[in-house]
Short mmCIF file of C-alpha atoms and ligand atoms in Angstrom, two decimals:
data_model
loop_
_atom_site.label_atom_id
_atom_site.label_comp_id
_atom_site.label_asym_id
_atom_site.label_seq_id
_atom_site.Cartn_x
_atom_site.Cartn_y
_atom_site.Cartn_z
CA UNK A 18 19.74 -61.63 25.46
CA UNK A 19 20.48 -58.82 23.01
CA UNK A 20 18.45 -58.61 19.86
CA UNK A 21 19.79 -58.76 16.36
CA UNK A 22 21.17 -55.55 14.88
CA UNK A 23 20.99 -54.62 11.22
CA UNK A 24 24.41 -53.32 10.29
CA UNK A 25 25.68 -51.30 7.36
CA UNK A 26 29.33 -51.81 6.37
CA UNK A 27 30.93 -49.00 4.37
CA UNK A 28 34.50 -50.05 3.46
CA UNK A 29 36.36 -49.96 0.17
CA UNK A 30 38.95 -52.59 1.08
CA UNK A 31 37.08 -55.78 0.22
CA UNK A 32 39.18 -58.00 2.44
CA UNK A 33 38.39 -55.87 5.46
CA UNK A 34 34.72 -55.61 4.48
CA UNK A 35 34.50 -59.42 4.31
CA UNK A 36 36.23 -59.75 7.68
CA UNK A 37 34.06 -57.17 9.42
CA UNK A 38 30.93 -58.74 7.96
CA UNK A 39 32.03 -62.15 9.21
CA UNK A 40 32.59 -60.75 12.70
CA UNK A 41 29.16 -59.12 12.65
CA UNK A 42 27.50 -62.36 11.62
CA UNK A 43 29.54 -64.43 14.09
CA UNK A 44 28.29 -62.08 16.80
CA UNK A 45 24.73 -62.93 15.80
CA UNK A 46 23.86 -59.80 13.86
CA UNK A 47 22.83 -59.16 10.28
CA UNK A 48 24.73 -57.33 7.55
CA UNK A 49 22.08 -55.20 5.92
CA UNK A 50 24.18 -53.90 3.09
CA UNK A 51 27.74 -53.30 2.12
CA UNK A 52 29.00 -50.23 0.33
CA UNK A 53 32.41 -49.08 -0.88
CA UNK A 54 31.61 -45.43 -1.55
CA UNK A 55 29.23 -42.58 -0.87
CA UNK A 56 27.57 -43.35 -4.20
CA UNK A 57 26.90 -46.94 -3.08
CA UNK A 58 25.32 -45.65 0.13
CA UNK A 59 23.16 -43.16 -1.78
CA UNK A 60 21.91 -45.99 -3.97
CA UNK A 61 20.50 -47.87 -0.94
CA UNK A 62 16.72 -47.81 -0.45
CA UNK A 63 15.54 -45.17 1.98
CA UNK A 64 13.36 -47.55 3.98
CA UNK A 65 16.35 -49.34 5.52
CA UNK A 66 16.62 -49.14 9.27
CA UNK A 67 20.21 -49.89 10.29
CA UNK A 68 20.98 -49.77 14.00
CA UNK A 69 24.70 -49.58 13.35
CA UNK A 70 27.04 -48.48 10.55
CA UNK A 71 30.77 -49.17 10.38
CA UNK A 72 32.28 -46.49 8.16
CA UNK A 73 35.83 -46.29 6.81
CA UNK A 74 37.15 -42.75 6.27
CA UNK A 75 38.88 -43.31 2.96
CA UNK A 76 36.35 -44.66 0.45
CA UNK A 77 36.10 -45.50 -3.24
CA UNK A 78 35.31 -42.92 -5.93
CA UNK A 79 37.09 -40.23 -3.93
CA UNK A 80 34.35 -40.13 -1.36
CA UNK A 81 34.92 -39.94 2.38
CA UNK A 82 33.47 -41.40 5.51
CA UNK A 83 32.51 -37.89 6.63
CA UNK A 84 30.22 -37.52 3.62
CA UNK A 85 28.72 -40.94 4.28
CA UNK A 86 28.29 -39.97 7.93
CA UNK A 87 26.26 -36.87 7.11
CA UNK A 88 24.18 -38.82 4.55
CA UNK A 89 23.37 -41.48 7.14
CA UNK A 90 22.44 -38.85 9.73
CA UNK A 91 19.98 -37.30 7.26
CA UNK A 92 18.37 -40.52 6.11
CA UNK A 93 18.59 -42.80 9.14
CA UNK A 94 19.00 -40.48 12.11
CA UNK A 95 18.85 -43.28 14.70
CA UNK A 96 21.79 -45.22 13.30
CA UNK A 97 24.90 -45.51 15.46
CA UNK A 98 27.84 -44.46 13.27
CA UNK A 99 31.26 -45.89 14.09
CA UNK A 100 34.30 -44.91 12.02
CA UNK A 101 36.76 -47.72 11.36
CA UNK A 102 39.99 -46.10 10.24
CA UNK A 103 43.76 -45.99 10.35
CA UNK A 104 43.54 -42.19 10.30
CA UNK A 105 42.10 -41.53 13.73
CA UNK A 106 43.92 -38.19 13.88
CA UNK A 107 41.89 -36.88 10.93
CA UNK A 108 38.65 -37.13 12.88
CA UNK A 109 37.51 -33.72 14.22
CA UNK A 110 36.73 -33.25 17.90
CA UNK A 111 32.96 -33.45 17.30
CA UNK A 112 33.43 -36.63 15.19
CA UNK A 113 31.28 -34.95 12.48
CA UNK A 114 28.29 -36.28 14.36
CA UNK A 115 29.48 -39.90 14.46
CA UNK A 116 29.36 -41.90 17.68
CA UNK A 117 32.78 -43.44 17.92
CA UNK A 118 35.84 -44.87 16.24
CA UNK A 119 37.64 -48.19 16.07
CA UNK A 120 41.27 -47.75 15.06
CA UNK A 121 42.87 -49.95 12.41
CA UNK A 122 44.58 -52.33 12.64
CA UNK A 123 41.73 -53.72 14.69
CA UNK A 124 41.83 -57.03 16.51
CA UNK A 125 39.13 -59.66 16.37
CA UNK A 126 38.63 -59.21 20.11
CA UNK A 127 38.43 -55.44 19.77
CA UNK A 128 35.75 -55.47 17.09
CA UNK A 129 33.71 -58.28 18.62
CA UNK A 130 33.69 -56.55 22.02
CA UNK A 131 32.71 -53.25 20.43
CA UNK A 132 29.81 -54.95 18.60
CA UNK A 133 28.67 -56.53 21.85
CA UNK A 134 28.80 -53.21 23.69
CA UNK A 135 27.00 -51.31 20.91
CA UNK A 136 24.29 -53.96 20.57
CA UNK A 137 23.72 -53.83 24.31
CA UNK A 138 23.30 -50.06 24.17
CA UNK A 139 21.35 -49.92 20.91
CA UNK A 140 18.34 -51.79 22.26
CA UNK A 141 18.52 -51.08 25.95
CA UNK A 142 20.58 -47.94 26.62
CA UNK A 143 22.83 -47.39 28.37
CA UNK A 144 24.90 -50.54 27.88
CA UNK A 145 25.27 -52.74 30.95
CA UNK A 146 28.82 -53.80 30.07
CA UNK A 147 31.88 -51.53 30.18
CA UNK A 148 33.04 -49.94 26.95
CA UNK A 149 36.00 -51.86 25.47
CA UNK A 150 39.24 -49.93 24.95
CA UNK A 151 39.10 -50.69 21.23
CA UNK A 152 36.08 -48.39 20.85
CA UNK A 153 36.64 -44.68 21.40
CA UNK A 154 33.32 -42.98 22.11
CA UNK A 155 32.46 -39.54 20.72
CA UNK A 156 30.68 -36.79 22.67
CA UNK A 157 27.46 -37.73 20.84
CA UNK A 158 27.50 -41.28 22.16
CA UNK A 159 28.10 -40.00 25.68
CA UNK A 160 25.11 -37.61 25.50
CA UNK A 161 22.97 -40.23 23.82
CA UNK A 162 23.64 -42.83 26.49
CA UNK A 163 24.02 -40.37 29.36
CA UNK B 1 104.54 32.57 28.92
CA UNK B 2 106.15 31.36 25.75
CA UNK B 3 104.35 28.15 25.47
CA UNK B 4 101.02 29.86 25.67
CA UNK B 5 102.09 32.33 23.00
CA UNK B 6 103.16 29.49 20.75
CA UNK B 7 99.77 27.94 21.16
CA UNK B 8 98.17 31.20 20.06
CA UNK B 9 100.48 31.33 17.11
CA UNK B 10 99.14 28.03 15.85
CA UNK B 11 95.65 29.01 16.72
CA UNK B 12 95.69 31.99 14.34
CA UNK B 13 97.92 30.31 11.86
CA UNK B 14 99.15 32.75 9.24
CA UNK B 15 99.51 30.55 6.25
CA UNK B 16 101.69 33.02 4.35
CA UNK B 17 103.95 33.75 7.27
CA UNK B 18 104.02 30.42 9.00
CA UNK B 19 107.31 29.24 7.63
CA UNK B 20 109.30 30.16 10.66
CA UNK B 21 106.74 28.71 13.04
CA UNK B 22 107.76 25.27 14.42
CA UNK B 23 104.12 24.15 14.67
CA UNK B 24 103.42 25.11 11.07
CA UNK B 25 106.60 23.29 10.09
CA UNK B 26 105.36 20.20 11.90
CA UNK B 27 102.03 20.35 10.11
CA UNK B 28 103.80 20.69 6.78
CA UNK B 29 106.09 17.77 7.44
CA UNK B 30 103.75 15.27 9.13
CA UNK B 31 102.76 12.10 7.29
CA UNK B 32 99.16 12.83 8.21
CA UNK B 33 97.43 14.61 5.26
CA UNK B 34 95.99 17.92 6.44
CA UNK B 35 94.22 20.99 5.04
CA UNK B 36 93.03 24.26 6.48
CA UNK B 37 90.04 26.14 5.06
CA UNK B 38 88.93 29.71 5.56
CA UNK B 39 85.20 30.09 6.17
CA UNK B 40 85.48 33.88 5.95
CA UNK B 41 86.11 33.63 2.20
CA UNK B 42 83.36 32.71 -0.27
CA UNK B 43 82.71 28.94 -0.44
CA UNK B 44 85.14 28.17 2.39
CA UNK B 45 88.24 27.52 0.22
CA UNK B 46 91.37 25.57 1.17
CA UNK B 47 94.06 28.02 2.23
CA UNK B 48 96.67 25.48 3.28
CA UNK B 49 97.51 21.87 2.45
CA UNK B 50 100.52 19.83 3.42
CA UNK B 51 102.69 17.57 1.30
CA UNK B 52 101.03 14.42 2.68
CA UNK B 53 97.70 15.72 1.41
CA UNK B 54 99.13 16.36 -2.06
CA UNK B 55 100.57 12.88 -2.10
CA UNK B 56 97.30 11.33 -1.00
CA UNK B 57 95.16 13.10 -3.58
CA UNK B 58 97.62 13.35 -6.46
CA UNK B 59 97.02 17.09 -6.94
CA UNK B 60 99.66 19.85 -6.86
CA UNK B 61 99.43 22.64 -4.35
CA UNK B 62 98.35 25.11 -7.07
CA UNK B 63 95.44 22.85 -8.01
CA UNK B 64 94.33 22.61 -4.39
CA UNK B 65 94.58 26.06 -2.87
CA UNK B 66 91.48 28.17 -3.36
CA UNK B 67 89.08 25.25 -3.95
CA UNK B 68 86.38 23.94 -1.72
CA UNK B 69 87.08 20.44 -0.37
CA UNK B 70 84.17 19.02 -2.36
CA UNK B 71 86.44 18.63 -5.40
CA UNK B 72 87.52 15.31 -3.84
CA UNK B 73 83.97 13.97 -4.02
CA UNK B 74 82.70 11.80 -6.84
CA UNK B 75 79.64 9.95 -8.04
CA UNK B 76 79.90 7.18 -5.38
CA UNK B 77 80.44 9.46 -2.43
CA UNK B 78 77.67 9.01 0.08
CA UNK B 79 75.44 12.16 0.02
CA UNK B 80 74.39 11.54 3.63
CA UNK B 81 78.03 11.84 4.74
CA UNK B 82 78.44 15.05 2.71
CA UNK B 83 75.37 16.51 4.38
CA UNK B 84 76.88 15.62 7.76
CA UNK B 85 80.03 17.60 6.92
CA UNK B 86 78.04 20.55 5.56
CA UNK B 87 76.05 20.67 8.77
CA UNK B 88 79.20 20.62 10.92
CA UNK B 89 80.70 23.50 8.93
CA UNK B 90 77.48 25.49 9.15
CA UNK B 91 77.13 24.93 12.92
CA UNK B 92 80.82 25.21 13.65
CA UNK B 93 81.37 21.86 15.32
CA UNK B 94 83.66 18.91 14.71
CA UNK B 95 82.79 15.91 12.57
CA UNK B 96 84.31 12.49 12.08
CA UNK B 97 83.27 10.53 8.95
CA UNK B 98 84.52 7.85 6.58
CA UNK B 99 84.09 9.25 3.11
CA UNK B 100 84.75 7.84 -0.37
CA UNK B 101 87.03 10.36 -2.12
CA UNK B 102 88.54 10.55 -5.60
CA UNK B 103 92.17 11.20 -6.52
CA UNK B 104 93.25 13.26 -9.46
CA UNK B 105 93.68 10.10 -11.54
CA UNK B 106 90.08 9.10 -10.78
CA UNK B 107 90.95 6.28 -8.39
CA UNK B 108 89.10 6.21 -5.10
CA UNK B 109 90.17 5.91 -1.49
CA UNK B 110 88.37 5.76 1.80
CA UNK B 111 89.08 8.91 3.71
CA UNK B 112 88.74 8.97 7.49
CA UNK B 113 88.05 12.70 7.73
CA UNK B 114 88.25 14.59 10.97
CA UNK B 115 87.13 18.21 10.65
CA UNK B 116 87.24 20.68 13.52
CA UNK B 117 86.75 24.44 13.78
CA UNK B 118 89.61 26.63 15.01
CA UNK B 119 88.30 29.61 16.98
CA UNK B 120 89.99 32.85 17.92
CA UNK B 121 90.01 34.43 21.37
CA UNK B 122 86.49 35.78 20.81
CA UNK B 123 85.16 32.34 19.90
CA UNK B 124 84.73 33.19 16.23
CA UNK B 125 85.56 30.33 13.86
CA UNK B 126 88.62 31.47 11.97
CA UNK B 127 89.59 28.27 10.21
CA UNK B 128 88.55 24.70 9.72
CA UNK B 129 91.27 22.20 10.27
CA UNK B 130 90.83 18.86 8.49
CA UNK B 131 92.98 15.80 8.89
CA UNK B 132 92.52 12.94 6.47
CA UNK B 133 93.59 9.39 6.67
CA UNK B 134 93.52 6.75 3.98
CA UNK B 135 91.57 3.90 5.54
CA UNK B 136 90.76 2.11 2.29
CA UNK B 137 92.23 -1.12 3.60
CA UNK B 138 90.24 -1.03 6.80
CA UNK B 139 86.97 -0.16 5.04
CA UNK B 140 87.52 -2.74 2.36
CA UNK B 141 88.38 -5.37 4.92
CA UNK B 142 85.21 -4.47 6.74
CA UNK B 143 83.26 -4.66 3.49
CA UNK B 144 84.71 -8.07 2.75
CA UNK B 145 83.78 -9.21 6.25
CA UNK B 146 80.26 -7.89 5.77
CA UNK B 147 79.96 -9.53 2.37
CA UNK B 148 81.18 -12.81 3.73
CA UNK B 149 78.92 -12.58 6.70
CA UNK B 150 76.01 -12.11 4.32
CA UNK B 151 77.21 -15.05 2.24
CA UNK B 152 77.51 -17.26 5.29
CA UNK B 153 74.12 -16.17 6.55
CA UNK B 154 72.56 -16.97 3.18
CA UNK B 155 74.31 -20.32 3.14
CA UNK B 156 73.11 -21.14 6.64
CA UNK B 157 69.60 -20.09 5.66
CA UNK B 158 69.73 -22.27 2.56
CA UNK B 159 71.03 -25.28 4.45
CA UNK B 160 68.46 -24.82 7.20
CA UNK B 161 65.73 -24.73 4.56
CA UNK B 162 67.21 -27.88 3.00
CA UNK B 163 67.27 -29.63 6.35
CA UNK B 164 63.74 -28.56 7.12
CA UNK B 165 62.57 -29.88 3.75
CA UNK B 166 64.44 -33.14 4.36
CA UNK B 167 62.81 -33.49 7.77
CA UNK B 168 59.38 -32.85 6.26
CA UNK B 169 60.01 -35.45 3.56
CA UNK B 170 61.17 -37.90 6.21
CA UNK B 171 58.13 -37.30 8.39
CA UNK B 172 55.88 -37.76 5.37
CA UNK B 173 57.67 -40.97 4.50
CA UNK B 174 57.39 -42.20 8.07
CA UNK B 175 53.65 -41.57 8.02
CA UNK B 176 53.36 -43.36 4.71
CA UNK B 177 55.32 -46.37 5.97
CA UNK B 178 53.31 -46.33 9.17
CA UNK B 179 50.12 -46.26 7.14
CA UNK B 180 51.25 -49.22 5.06
CA UNK B 181 52.21 -51.21 8.14
CA UNK B 182 48.76 -50.54 9.58
CA UNK B 183 47.02 -51.54 6.36
CA UNK B 184 49.08 -54.68 5.97
CA UNK B 185 48.58 -55.76 9.57
CA UNK B 186 44.85 -55.19 9.20
CA UNK B 187 44.76 -57.22 5.99
CA UNK B 188 46.84 -60.07 7.42
CA UNK B 189 44.44 -60.30 10.34
CA UNK B 190 41.42 -60.23 8.06
CA UNK B 191 42.89 -62.85 5.73
CA UNK B 192 43.63 -65.21 8.61
CA UNK B 193 40.17 -64.72 10.10
CA UNK B 194 38.50 -65.40 6.77
CA UNK B 195 40.55 -68.58 6.43
CA UNK B 196 39.78 -69.82 9.94
CA UNK B 197 36.08 -69.78 9.12
CA UNK B 198 36.59 -72.34 6.36
CA UNK B 199 38.44 -74.91 8.47
CA UNK B 200 36.47 -77.86 9.82
CA UNK B 201 39.21 -79.62 11.76
CA UNK B 202 38.93 -78.10 15.24
CA UNK B 203 42.59 -78.63 16.17
CA UNK B 204 43.80 -76.86 13.03
CA UNK B 205 41.24 -74.12 13.50
CA UNK B 206 42.46 -73.71 17.08
CA UNK B 207 46.06 -73.35 15.91
CA UNK B 208 45.05 -70.79 13.32
CA UNK B 209 43.09 -68.97 15.99
CA UNK B 210 46.25 -68.79 18.11
CA UNK B 211 48.09 -67.29 15.14
CA UNK B 212 45.31 -64.80 14.68
CA UNK B 213 45.52 -63.76 18.31
CA UNK B 214 49.25 -63.21 17.91
CA UNK B 215 48.79 -61.07 14.81
CA UNK B 216 46.06 -59.17 16.63
CA UNK B 217 48.34 -58.60 19.62
CA UNK B 218 50.98 -57.18 17.29
CA UNK B 219 48.34 -54.99 15.65
CA UNK B 220 47.28 -53.62 19.01
CA UNK B 221 50.92 -52.91 19.94
CA UNK B 222 51.43 -51.06 16.67
CA UNK B 223 48.21 -49.10 17.05
CA UNK B 224 49.09 -48.04 20.58
CA UNK B 225 52.57 -47.02 19.41
CA UNK B 226 51.41 -44.83 16.57
CA UNK B 227 48.67 -43.25 18.63
CA UNK B 228 51.07 -42.29 21.40
CA UNK B 229 52.82 -38.92 21.29
CA UNK B 230 56.10 -40.47 22.35
CA UNK B 231 57.39 -42.97 19.81
CA UNK B 232 60.38 -43.96 21.94
CA UNK B 233 58.49 -45.66 24.77
CA UNK B 234 55.52 -47.89 25.19
CA UNK B 235 52.98 -48.11 28.00
CA UNK B 236 52.96 -51.85 28.67
CA UNK B 237 50.76 -51.36 31.76
CA UNK B 238 47.80 -49.94 29.83
CA UNK B 239 48.41 -52.42 27.04
CA UNK B 240 48.15 -55.35 29.45
CA UNK B 241 44.94 -53.97 30.91
CA UNK B 242 43.34 -53.54 27.47
CA UNK B 243 44.56 -56.91 26.26
CA UNK B 244 43.15 -58.87 29.20
CA UNK B 245 39.74 -57.21 28.78
CA UNK B 246 39.86 -57.81 25.02
CA UNK B 247 40.92 -61.45 25.21
CA UNK B 248 38.50 -62.44 27.94
CA UNK B 249 35.70 -60.28 26.52
CA UNK B 250 35.90 -61.73 23.04
CA UNK B 251 36.18 -65.31 24.33
CA UNK B 252 32.56 -64.87 25.34
CA UNK B 253 33.47 -66.16 28.79
CA UNK B 254 31.31 -64.12 31.11
CA UNK B 255 32.15 -66.65 33.82
CA UNK B 256 35.75 -65.57 34.16
CA UNK B 257 36.12 -62.92 36.86
CA UNK B 258 38.71 -60.28 36.16
CA UNK B 259 40.73 -58.69 38.93
CA UNK B 260 42.83 -55.92 37.43
CA UNK B 261 45.35 -53.80 39.30
CA UNK B 262 47.14 -51.93 36.54
CA UNK B 263 48.95 -48.63 36.10
CA UNK B 264 50.82 -46.99 33.25
CA UNK B 265 54.29 -48.50 32.99
CA UNK B 266 56.72 -47.48 30.29
CA UNK B 267 59.19 -49.69 28.45
CA UNK B 268 61.50 -49.07 25.52
CA UNK B 269 59.43 -49.03 22.31
CA UNK B 270 61.94 -51.47 20.79
CA UNK B 271 60.69 -54.12 23.24
CA UNK B 272 56.99 -53.37 22.76
CA UNK B 273 56.26 -56.17 20.28
CA UNK B 274 58.16 -58.82 22.25
CA UNK B 275 56.54 -57.94 25.56
CA UNK B 276 53.13 -57.59 23.90
CA UNK B 277 53.40 -61.08 22.42
CA UNK B 278 54.54 -62.52 25.76
CA UNK B 279 51.50 -61.08 27.52
CA UNK B 280 49.28 -62.44 24.76
CA UNK B 281 50.69 -65.96 25.20
CA UNK B 282 50.24 -65.90 28.96
CA UNK B 283 46.69 -64.58 28.77
CA UNK B 284 45.51 -66.88 25.99
CA UNK B 285 47.06 -69.82 27.86
CA UNK B 286 45.09 -68.93 30.95
CA UNK B 287 41.82 -68.66 29.04
CA UNK B 288 42.51 -71.87 27.08
CA UNK B 289 44.04 -74.08 29.72
CA UNK B 290 43.07 -72.76 33.14
CA UNK B 291 39.43 -72.33 32.29
CA UNK B 292 39.16 -75.19 29.83
CA UNK B 293 35.91 -77.07 29.27
CA UNK B 294 33.82 -74.17 30.47
CA UNK B 295 35.26 -74.13 33.97
CA UNK B 296 34.70 -70.77 35.60
CA UNK B 297 37.22 -69.01 37.80
CA UNK B 298 39.07 -65.79 38.28
CA UNK B 299 41.99 -64.23 36.48
CA UNK B 300 44.09 -61.46 37.97
CA UNK B 301 46.44 -58.95 36.45
CA UNK B 302 48.89 -56.99 38.55
CA UNK B 303 51.12 -54.28 37.06
CA UNK B 304 53.77 -52.85 39.36
CA UNK B 305 56.60 -50.41 38.75
CA UNK B 306 59.74 -50.55 40.87
CA UNK B 307 62.67 -48.13 40.74
CA UNK B 308 64.24 -49.48 37.55
CA UNK B 309 62.12 -52.48 36.58
CA UNK B 310 58.51 -53.37 36.05
CA UNK B 311 56.58 -56.45 37.09
CA UNK B 312 53.51 -57.91 35.44
CA UNK B 313 51.90 -60.82 37.20
CA UNK B 314 49.08 -62.87 35.74
CA UNK B 315 47.46 -65.49 37.95
CA UNK B 316 44.61 -67.90 37.35
CA UNK B 317 42.96 -70.32 39.73
CA UNK B 318 42.84 -73.22 37.27
CA UNK B 319 44.40 -76.68 37.59
CA UNK B 320 47.99 -75.43 37.47
CA UNK B 321 50.68 -76.28 34.95
CA UNK B 322 51.12 -79.99 34.19
CA UNK B 323 54.51 -81.22 35.35
CA UNK B 324 55.57 -82.56 31.97
CA UNK B 325 54.87 -80.41 28.97
CA UNK B 326 54.44 -81.63 25.45
CA UNK B 327 56.97 -80.10 23.11
CA UNK B 328 54.74 -79.55 20.08
CA UNK B 329 53.50 -76.17 21.28
CA UNK B 330 55.26 -72.87 20.69
CA UNK B 331 53.58 -70.70 23.35
CA UNK B 332 55.93 -71.34 26.26
CA UNK B 333 59.06 -71.23 24.15
CA UNK B 334 57.86 -67.98 22.56
CA UNK B 335 57.57 -66.55 26.05
CA UNK B 336 61.05 -67.64 27.15
CA UNK B 337 62.82 -66.68 23.93
CA UNK B 338 61.09 -63.30 23.55
CA UNK B 339 61.75 -62.55 27.22
CA UNK B 340 65.45 -63.05 26.65
CA UNK B 341 65.28 -60.71 23.65
CA UNK B 342 63.57 -57.98 25.68
CA UNK B 343 65.94 -58.37 28.68
CA UNK B 344 62.99 -59.65 30.62
CA UNK B 345 62.49 -62.71 32.74
CA UNK B 346 59.44 -64.97 32.89
CA UNK B 347 58.82 -67.28 35.82
CA UNK B 348 56.02 -69.77 36.43
CA UNK B 349 54.82 -70.61 39.87
CA UNK B 350 52.31 -73.16 41.00
CA UNK B 351 49.86 -71.02 42.93
CA UNK B 352 47.91 -73.98 44.39
CA UNK B 353 45.36 -73.61 43.00
CA UNK B 354 46.28 -72.22 39.65
CA UNK B 355 49.25 -70.78 37.86
CA UNK B 356 51.05 -67.48 38.34
CA UNK B 357 53.28 -66.14 35.61
CA UNK B 358 55.49 -63.19 36.44
CA UNK B 359 57.47 -61.13 33.96
CA UNK B 360 60.10 -58.77 35.18
CA UNK B 361 61.51 -56.28 32.71
CA UNK B 362 63.56 -53.07 32.61
CA UNK B 363 61.64 -49.78 32.60
CA UNK B 364 62.63 -46.75 30.59
CA UNK B 365 63.38 -43.60 32.52
CA UNK B 366 60.53 -41.10 32.54
CA UNK B 367 60.70 -38.31 30.04
CA UNK B 368 58.50 -35.32 29.64
N1 ATP C 402 47.68 -71.05 32.85
C1 ATP C 402 47.78 -72.39 32.61
N2 ATP C 402 47.08 -73.27 33.35
C2 ATP C 402 47.17 -74.60 33.09
N3 ATP C 402 47.97 -75.13 32.16
C3 ATP C 402 48.71 -74.30 31.40
C4 ATP C 402 48.66 -72.89 31.59
N4 ATP C 402 49.51 -72.33 30.70
C5 ATP C 402 50.03 -73.32 29.99
N5 ATP C 402 49.58 -74.50 30.39
C6 ATP C 402 49.98 -75.81 29.90
O1 ATP C 402 51.25 -75.70 29.29
C7 ATP C 402 51.23 -76.19 27.99
C8 ATP C 402 52.17 -75.41 27.12
O2 ATP C 402 51.65 -74.14 26.85
P1 ATP C 402 51.98 -73.47 25.47
O3 ATP C 402 51.47 -72.10 25.49
O4 ATP C 402 53.43 -73.65 25.21
O5 ATP C 402 51.20 -74.38 24.44
P2 ATP C 402 49.69 -74.32 23.98
O6 ATP C 402 48.99 -73.18 24.61
O7 ATP C 402 49.12 -75.68 24.20
O8 ATP C 402 49.81 -74.11 22.43
P3 ATP C 402 50.23 -72.78 21.65
O9 ATP C 402 51.45 -73.12 20.92
O10 ATP C 402 49.11 -72.44 20.78
O11 ATP C 402 50.46 -71.73 22.69
C9 ATP C 402 49.80 -76.12 27.56
O12 ATP C 402 49.48 -77.08 26.60
C10 ATP C 402 49.06 -76.35 28.85
O13 ATP C 402 48.91 -77.71 29.07
MG1 MG C 403 49.74 -71.16 24.51
#
């Protein structure tokens, strides 16, 4: 039985944020906080301990998912960072330090399976189930989970 | 030998005494403008000119004799050509140039000048012999051709730039449209999912879930299309493999064994959505009906490519299709109708136990 993850959702499209949050909760995890911009993320208390962050690339107030990614890496270095974006081609080869990407438009099955896989790996790496096709892993995830 | 003597006569042409000489007479009478200059005198003056030359330049004989040929030059004469002639005179060799010359009345003409030294028996240059030829028409025609060539080249360049800009604009537009389709598909899926969560009636919720799965299948087709480098064809083999893992994985049914034998198989991109939806219907049917009420079992996917057609076979080991089907569902009719649209064929077979659905469809030819 996998434990409950605390998840950060950084998405400026409210409809998608609501949907992703619902999928996280339906999968038995907790939404720690939601943010629509880098500024929102910076305003979060430092003592959070998210295991997972879903980060859109294009965010409110002209901020980007890359900025959020580097902020998360500084403040919560253990957090798994997964980009959720329609602009997969804009992601550099090293993923700016993030661990993977889910391409939009995502499917319910795709996101739910990715959450299951990530939760499995977050608490007891490496994951015992195969990685779903909906989640593209970055080099960092591969080194992290061998 | 008389002939040889005659040749010598011309060779040392005596301009004052040449009147009785048939060769001199020929030179005088020819339509080809000609002059002879004497390099032994200061500034190499003209010592003979024929009538054709006078006619060409508009000067009288008295105005011509005793002057250096440069009096035909003007402000637009090419200095490089003049230098070429000067060099030939200095070194005593022949030269062949097109030169812009000026007539007495100031009008210009293109002069095809051929200048050659005339040597005596000792090899000393005694005269220069120059024939001229008005080639204004040829040079001007050539100039017009060059001008037009330049014009055409510029025009081609301009049009190419226009086309390139149009292509860029079109590509940009395509990306923008693609982006909007992605966003809208994502939002439609999210909206439906949010709605499903509010519905208490399980049968309505189930119907909405089916809709959601269809929208999701379309989203996955679109995503795979835009992420592929080739927008003309679609890898239905990999799609089927991903979809079966997705559908079974997200159903939370760890008790359904998957047996997947897939390979990349390309179809026309125009048929991607139809075939994607068909696969979705077959797979969701299997999960819903073959493994209903928590019954475990195994589900197999086989993707095969023949010469010109592909086969996808999905088999479950459930109870098999009921003999009489209710008509309130749309799944089976979606499969049959969409198959017809995509030139495909769907057949059901009672696998005893279970159901096998086979779709046969045309492949696209391989491209690089
Ligand atoms: N693999 C299967 N095994 C057993 N029964 C099946 C299978 N596939 C379809 N059926 C039967 O055929 C019927 C018609 O399927 P169909 O997909 O048209 O409708 P549905 O799945 O009930 O509803 P929906 O319109 O949401 O697809 C189903 O109700 C089910 O009884
Ligand atoms: Mg059905």
